CSV table of C-alpha atoms in Angstrom, one decimal:
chain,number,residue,atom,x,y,z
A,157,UNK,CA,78.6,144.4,114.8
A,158,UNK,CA,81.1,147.5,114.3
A,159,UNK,CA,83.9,144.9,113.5
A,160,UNK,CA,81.5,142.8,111.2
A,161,UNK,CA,80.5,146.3,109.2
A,162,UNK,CA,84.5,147.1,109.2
A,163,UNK,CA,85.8,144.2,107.5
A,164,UNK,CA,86.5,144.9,103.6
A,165,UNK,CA,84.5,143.6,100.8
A,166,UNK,CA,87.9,142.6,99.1
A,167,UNK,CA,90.4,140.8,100.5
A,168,UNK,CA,94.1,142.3,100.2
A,169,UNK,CA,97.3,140.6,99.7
A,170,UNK,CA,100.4,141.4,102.0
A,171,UNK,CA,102.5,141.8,99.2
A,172,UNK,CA,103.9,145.4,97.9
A,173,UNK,CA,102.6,146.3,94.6
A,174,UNK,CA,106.2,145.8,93.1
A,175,UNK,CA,105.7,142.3,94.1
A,176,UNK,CA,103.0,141.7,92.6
A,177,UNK,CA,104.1,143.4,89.4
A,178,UNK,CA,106.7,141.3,89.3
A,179,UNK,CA,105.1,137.9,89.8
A,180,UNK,CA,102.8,139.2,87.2
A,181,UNK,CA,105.3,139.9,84.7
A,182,UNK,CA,107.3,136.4,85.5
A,183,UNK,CA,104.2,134.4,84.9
A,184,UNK,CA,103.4,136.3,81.9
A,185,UNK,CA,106.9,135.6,80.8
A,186,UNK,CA,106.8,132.3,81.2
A,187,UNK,CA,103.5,131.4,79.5
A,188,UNK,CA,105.2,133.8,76.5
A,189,UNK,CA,108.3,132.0,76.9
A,190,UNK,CA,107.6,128.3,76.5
A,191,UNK,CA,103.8,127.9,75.6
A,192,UNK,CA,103.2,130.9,73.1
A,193,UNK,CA,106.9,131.5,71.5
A,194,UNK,CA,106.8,127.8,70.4
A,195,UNK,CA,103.5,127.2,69.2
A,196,UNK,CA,103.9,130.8,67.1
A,197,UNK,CA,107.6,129.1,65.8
A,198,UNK,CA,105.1,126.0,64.6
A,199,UNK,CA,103.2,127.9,62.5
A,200,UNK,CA,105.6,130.4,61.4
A,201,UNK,CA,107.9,127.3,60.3
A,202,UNK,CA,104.6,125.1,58.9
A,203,UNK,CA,104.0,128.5,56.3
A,204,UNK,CA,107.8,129.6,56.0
A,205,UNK,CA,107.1,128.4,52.3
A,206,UNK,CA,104.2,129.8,51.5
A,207,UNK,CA,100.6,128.0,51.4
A,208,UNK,CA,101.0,126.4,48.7
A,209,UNK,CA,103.6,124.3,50.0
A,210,UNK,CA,102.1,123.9,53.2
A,211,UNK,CA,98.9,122.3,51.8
A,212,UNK,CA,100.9,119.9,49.6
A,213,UNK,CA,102.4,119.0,52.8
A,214,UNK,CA,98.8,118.6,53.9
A,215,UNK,CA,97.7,116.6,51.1
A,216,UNK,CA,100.1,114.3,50.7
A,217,UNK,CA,99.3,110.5,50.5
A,218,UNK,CA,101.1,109.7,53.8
A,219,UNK,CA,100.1,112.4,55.9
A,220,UNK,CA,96.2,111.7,54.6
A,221,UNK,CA,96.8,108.5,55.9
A,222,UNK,CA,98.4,109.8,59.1
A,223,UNK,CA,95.6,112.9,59.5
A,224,UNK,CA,93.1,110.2,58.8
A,225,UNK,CA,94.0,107.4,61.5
A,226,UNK,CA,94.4,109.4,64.1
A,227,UNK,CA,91.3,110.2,63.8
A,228,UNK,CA,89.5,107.1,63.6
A,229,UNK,CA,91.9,105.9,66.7
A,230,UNK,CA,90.1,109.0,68.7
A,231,UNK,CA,86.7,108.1,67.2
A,232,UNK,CA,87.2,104.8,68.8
A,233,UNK,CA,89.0,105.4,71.2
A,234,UNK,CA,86.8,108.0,72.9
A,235,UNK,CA,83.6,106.3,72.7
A,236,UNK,CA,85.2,103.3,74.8
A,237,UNK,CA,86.6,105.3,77.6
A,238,UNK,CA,83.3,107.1,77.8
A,239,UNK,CA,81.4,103.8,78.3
A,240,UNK,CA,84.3,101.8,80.9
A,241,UNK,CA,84.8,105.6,82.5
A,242,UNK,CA,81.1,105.7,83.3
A,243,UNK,CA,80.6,102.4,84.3
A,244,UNK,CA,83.9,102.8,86.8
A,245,UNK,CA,83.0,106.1,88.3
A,246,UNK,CA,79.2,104.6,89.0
A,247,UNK,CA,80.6,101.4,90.3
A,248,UNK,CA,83.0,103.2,92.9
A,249,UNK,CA,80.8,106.5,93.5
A,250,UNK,CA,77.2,104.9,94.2
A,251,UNK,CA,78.4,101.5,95.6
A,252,UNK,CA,80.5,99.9,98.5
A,253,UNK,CA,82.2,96.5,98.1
A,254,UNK,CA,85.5,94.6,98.6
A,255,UNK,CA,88.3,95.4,96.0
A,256,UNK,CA,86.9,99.0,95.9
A,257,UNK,CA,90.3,100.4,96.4
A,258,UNK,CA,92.1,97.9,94.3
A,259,UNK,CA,89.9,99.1,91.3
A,260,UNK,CA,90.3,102.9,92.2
A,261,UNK,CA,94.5,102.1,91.9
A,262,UNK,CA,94.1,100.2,88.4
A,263,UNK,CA,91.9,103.3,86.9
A,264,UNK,CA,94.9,104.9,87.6
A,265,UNK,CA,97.8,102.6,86.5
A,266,UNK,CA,98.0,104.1,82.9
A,267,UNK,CA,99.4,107.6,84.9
A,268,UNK,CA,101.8,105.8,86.3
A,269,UNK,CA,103.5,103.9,83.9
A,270,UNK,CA,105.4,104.6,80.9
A,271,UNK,CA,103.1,104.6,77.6
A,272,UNK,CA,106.6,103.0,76.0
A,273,UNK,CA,106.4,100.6,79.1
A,274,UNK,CA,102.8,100.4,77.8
A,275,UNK,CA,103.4,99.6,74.2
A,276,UNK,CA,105.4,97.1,74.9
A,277,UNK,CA,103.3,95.0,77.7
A,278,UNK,CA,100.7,94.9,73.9
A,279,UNK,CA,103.7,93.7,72.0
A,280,UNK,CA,104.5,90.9,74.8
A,281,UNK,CA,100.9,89.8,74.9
A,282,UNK,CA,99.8,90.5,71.0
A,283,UNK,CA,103.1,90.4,69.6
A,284,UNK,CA,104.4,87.3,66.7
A,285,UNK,CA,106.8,85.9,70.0
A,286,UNK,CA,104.1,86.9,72.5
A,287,UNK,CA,101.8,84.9,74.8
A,288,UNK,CA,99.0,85.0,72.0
A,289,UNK,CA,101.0,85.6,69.1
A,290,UNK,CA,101.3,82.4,67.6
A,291,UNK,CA,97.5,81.9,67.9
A,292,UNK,CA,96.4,85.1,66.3
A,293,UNK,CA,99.1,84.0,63.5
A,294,UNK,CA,97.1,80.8,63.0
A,295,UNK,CA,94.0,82.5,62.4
A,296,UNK,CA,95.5,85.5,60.5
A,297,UNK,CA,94.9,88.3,63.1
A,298,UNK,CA,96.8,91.3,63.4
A,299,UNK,CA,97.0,93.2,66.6
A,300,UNK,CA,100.7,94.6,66.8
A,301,UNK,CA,102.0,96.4,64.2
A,302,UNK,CA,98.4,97.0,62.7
A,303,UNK,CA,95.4,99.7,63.9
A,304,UNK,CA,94.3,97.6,66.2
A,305,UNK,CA,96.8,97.5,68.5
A,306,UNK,CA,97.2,101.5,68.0
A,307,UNK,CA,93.5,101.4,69.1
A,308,UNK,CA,93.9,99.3,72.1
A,309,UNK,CA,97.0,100.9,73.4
A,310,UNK,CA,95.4,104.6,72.6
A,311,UNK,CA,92.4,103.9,75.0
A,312,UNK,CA,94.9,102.2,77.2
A,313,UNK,CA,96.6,105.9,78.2
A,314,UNK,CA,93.3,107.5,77.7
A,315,UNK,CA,91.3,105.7,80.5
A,316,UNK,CA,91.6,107.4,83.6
A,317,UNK,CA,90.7,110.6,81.9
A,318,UNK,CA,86.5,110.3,82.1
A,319,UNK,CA,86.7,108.1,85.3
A,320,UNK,CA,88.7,110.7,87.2
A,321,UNK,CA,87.0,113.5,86.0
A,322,UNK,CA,84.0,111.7,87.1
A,323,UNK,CA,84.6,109.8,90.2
A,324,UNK,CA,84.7,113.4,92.4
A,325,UNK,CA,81.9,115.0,91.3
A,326,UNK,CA,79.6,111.4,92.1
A,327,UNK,CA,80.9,111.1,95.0
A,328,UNK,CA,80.5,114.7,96.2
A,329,UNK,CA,76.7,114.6,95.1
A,330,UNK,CA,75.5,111.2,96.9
A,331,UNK,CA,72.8,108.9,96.0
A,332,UNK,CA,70.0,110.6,97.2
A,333,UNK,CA,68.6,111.9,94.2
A,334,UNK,CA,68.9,108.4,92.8
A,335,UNK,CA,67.4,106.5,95.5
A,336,UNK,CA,64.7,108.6,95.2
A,337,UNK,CA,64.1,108.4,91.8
A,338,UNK,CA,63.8,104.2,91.9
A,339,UNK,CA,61.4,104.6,95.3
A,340,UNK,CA,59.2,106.7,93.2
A,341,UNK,CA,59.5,103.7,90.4
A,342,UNK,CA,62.5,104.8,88.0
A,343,UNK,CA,63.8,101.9,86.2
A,344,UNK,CA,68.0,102.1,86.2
A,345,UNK,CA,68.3,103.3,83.1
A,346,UNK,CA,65.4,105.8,83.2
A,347,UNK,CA,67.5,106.7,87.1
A,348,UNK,CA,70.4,107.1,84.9
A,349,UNK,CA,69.4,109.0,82.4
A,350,UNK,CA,67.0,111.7,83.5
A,351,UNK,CA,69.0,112.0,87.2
A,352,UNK,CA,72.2,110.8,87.0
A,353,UNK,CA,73.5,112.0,83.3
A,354,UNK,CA,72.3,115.2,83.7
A,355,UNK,CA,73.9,116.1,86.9
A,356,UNK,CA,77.5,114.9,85.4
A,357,UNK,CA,77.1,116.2,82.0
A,358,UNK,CA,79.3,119.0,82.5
A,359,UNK,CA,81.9,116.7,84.4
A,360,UNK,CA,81.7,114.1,81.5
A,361,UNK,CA,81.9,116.7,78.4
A,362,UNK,CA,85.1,117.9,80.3
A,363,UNK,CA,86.7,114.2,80.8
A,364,UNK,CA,85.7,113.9,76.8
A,365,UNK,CA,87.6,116.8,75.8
A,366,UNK,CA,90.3,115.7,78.2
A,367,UNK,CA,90.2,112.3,76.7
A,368,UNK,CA,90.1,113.2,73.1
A,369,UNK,CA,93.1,116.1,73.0
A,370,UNK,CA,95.5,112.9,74.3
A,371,UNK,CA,94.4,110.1,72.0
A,372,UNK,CA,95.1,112.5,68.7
A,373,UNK,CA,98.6,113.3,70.5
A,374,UNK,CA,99.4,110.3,72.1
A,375,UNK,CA,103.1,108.8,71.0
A,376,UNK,CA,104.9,106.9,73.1
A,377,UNK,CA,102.7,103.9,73.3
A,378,UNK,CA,101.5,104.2,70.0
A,379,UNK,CA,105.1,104.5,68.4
A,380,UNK,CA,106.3,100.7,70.2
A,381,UNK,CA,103.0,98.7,68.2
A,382,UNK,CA,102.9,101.0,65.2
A,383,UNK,CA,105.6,99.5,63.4
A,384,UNK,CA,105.8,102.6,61.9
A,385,UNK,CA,104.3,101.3,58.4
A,386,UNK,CA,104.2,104.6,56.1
A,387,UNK,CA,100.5,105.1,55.0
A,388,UNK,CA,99.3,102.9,57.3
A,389,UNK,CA,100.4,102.5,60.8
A,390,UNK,CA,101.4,105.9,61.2
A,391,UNK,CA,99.3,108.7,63.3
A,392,UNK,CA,99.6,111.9,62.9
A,393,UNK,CA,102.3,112.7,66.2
A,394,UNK,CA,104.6,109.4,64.6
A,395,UNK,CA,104.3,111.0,61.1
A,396,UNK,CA,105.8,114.5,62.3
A,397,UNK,CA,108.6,112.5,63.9
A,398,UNK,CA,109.5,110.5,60.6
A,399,UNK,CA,109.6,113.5,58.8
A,400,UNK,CA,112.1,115.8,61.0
A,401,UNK,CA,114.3,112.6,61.0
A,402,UNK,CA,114.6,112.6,57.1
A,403,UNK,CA,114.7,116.4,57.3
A,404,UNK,CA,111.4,117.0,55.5
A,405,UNK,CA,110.8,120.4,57.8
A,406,UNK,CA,108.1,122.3,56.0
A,407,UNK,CA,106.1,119.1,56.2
A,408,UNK,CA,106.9,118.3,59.5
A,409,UNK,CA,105.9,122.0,60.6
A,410,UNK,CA,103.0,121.9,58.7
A,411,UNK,CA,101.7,118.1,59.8
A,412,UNK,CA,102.8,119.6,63.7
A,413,UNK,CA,100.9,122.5,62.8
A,414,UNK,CA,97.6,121.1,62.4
A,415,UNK,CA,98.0,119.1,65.8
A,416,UNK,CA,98.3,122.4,67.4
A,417,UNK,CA,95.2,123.5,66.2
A,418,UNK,CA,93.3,120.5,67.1
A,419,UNK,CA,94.5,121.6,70.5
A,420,UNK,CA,93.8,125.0,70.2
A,421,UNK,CA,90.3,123.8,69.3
A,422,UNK,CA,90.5,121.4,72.5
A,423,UNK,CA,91.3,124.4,74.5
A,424,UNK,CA,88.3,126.7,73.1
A,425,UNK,CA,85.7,124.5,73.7
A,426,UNK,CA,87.3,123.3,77.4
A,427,UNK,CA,86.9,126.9,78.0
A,428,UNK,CA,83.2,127.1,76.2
A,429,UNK,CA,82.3,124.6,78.7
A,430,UNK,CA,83.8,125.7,81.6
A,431,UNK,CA,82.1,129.4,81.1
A,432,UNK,CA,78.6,127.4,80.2
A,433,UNK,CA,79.0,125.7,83.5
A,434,UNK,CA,79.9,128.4,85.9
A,435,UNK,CA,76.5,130.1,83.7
A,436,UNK,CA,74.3,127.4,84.8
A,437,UNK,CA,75.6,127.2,88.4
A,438,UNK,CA,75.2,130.8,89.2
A,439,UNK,CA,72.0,131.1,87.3
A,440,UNK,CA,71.0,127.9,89.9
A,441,UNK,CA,72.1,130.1,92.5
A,442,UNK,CA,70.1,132.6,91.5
A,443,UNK,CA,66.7,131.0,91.7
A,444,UNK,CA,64.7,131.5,94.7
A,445,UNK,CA,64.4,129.3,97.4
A,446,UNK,CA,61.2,127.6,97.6
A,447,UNK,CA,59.6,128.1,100.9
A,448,UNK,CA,59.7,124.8,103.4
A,449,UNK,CA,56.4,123.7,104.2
A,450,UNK,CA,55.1,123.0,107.8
């Protein structure tokens, strides 16, 4: 009991203070260093000419286009990944079958290969001398080198996002909840959405943030079936790189500029969700427990 009432509310480190200063200051550094000193250089480049130049840059014909596709790639893109992430994480959180494994390793192919190595497995399959390519041709269909290949190769690298973010947090709450729910008479879809979505909502807004900051920055893969057609093919991360090759670099800056602030966004509501989540889970922790009955 003595030892018990001895032990400190708050556990100290080993280290000297100086040590701790200094891992401080090195961390701080480091996040100065290479995350803020180069997004501050983006802007301060993007508005180096003042804001009248930096809207033109904005409002130019081609980086409309550019501003305008990545966002309906990301509309699209998003939307799919939530459905197929979904469906995956139910399939291999509630259920057992053969292959389970096998699926679990394809979710997460797209992190280990190449989005270039990506592109061009859609140009071999899509492509004019690929293994569809003539047939598309003969019925005037355009997959590589048009939006719809950006599209498909966008939610390619996008996938695992929702699935992984989900698949965890399934598993680590069972079927209980669920299984009860149909004894009592729930229909699947009635299980799934008053029991199942609401205990993963936090999980899946997370995997759609997740999912949505890489399909607006996405390049490799994008870059190998976009042709790179001005005004048409060209997202916003492919448009910054054609400019800074013909030395255009107020509009680069400024095109680059407004991608950072999409993911500044991204980060601000990651964080907005993260804080309403830890809010909810100590507020459920909070509640008082309801008395077992004999």
């Amino acid at each position: 009991m003595t030892a018990a009432r001895g032990i400190p509310k708050r556990v100290l480190t080993t280290e000297s203070p100086a040590i701790r200063w200094l891992l401080t200051a090195l961390a701080l550094g480091f996040m100065a260093l290479f995350l803020v000193l180069p997004l501050a250089a983006v802007f301060v480049e993007a508005l180096k000419g003042g804001w009248g130049a930096y809207w033109a840059a904005l409002q130019e014909p081609d980086a409309w286009a550019a501003i305008r596709l990545t966002l309906i790639t990301a509309a699209i893109a998003v939307p799919l990944n939530l459905v197929f992430g979904v469906a995956a994480a139910w399939c291999i959180a509630k259920f057992e079958f053969k292959g389970k494994a096998f699926l679990t390793t394809l979710i997460d192919l797209p992190f280990s290969v190449s989005p270039v190595v990506a592109g061009l497995i859609y140009v071999l399959v899509f492509g004019a001398q690929g293994w569809l390519g003539p047939w598309l041709a003969a019925h005037d269909i355009k997959i590589v080198f048009a939006v719809p290949g950006i599209v498909l190769a966008t939610v390619f690298v996008t996938f695992p996002f929702i699935a992984r973010e989900l698949i965890p947090l399934m598993q680590a709450q069972g079927s209980d909840e669920e299984q009860a729910a149909q004894v009592l008479g729930a229909s699947g879809w009635q299980t799934f959405w008053h029991v199942t979505l609401p205990n993963i909502k936090w999980g899946l807004i997370y995997g759609v943030i997740l999912c949505n900051a890489r399909a607006m920055g996405e390049f490799g893969a994008v870059s190998v079936v976009s042709g790179h057609i001005r005004g048409q093919t060209n997202t916003m991360p492919l448009h910054v790189e054609i400019l800074y090759n013909e030395y255009q670099g107020q509009a680069a800056f400024a095109v680059a500029s407004l991608l950072a602030l999409l993911a500044i966004v991204t980060l601000v509501i990651k964080t907005w969700v993260e804080w309403r989540h830890e809010r909810e889970l100590k507020a459920t922790a909070a509640l008082p427990m309801e008395p077992v009955g004999v």
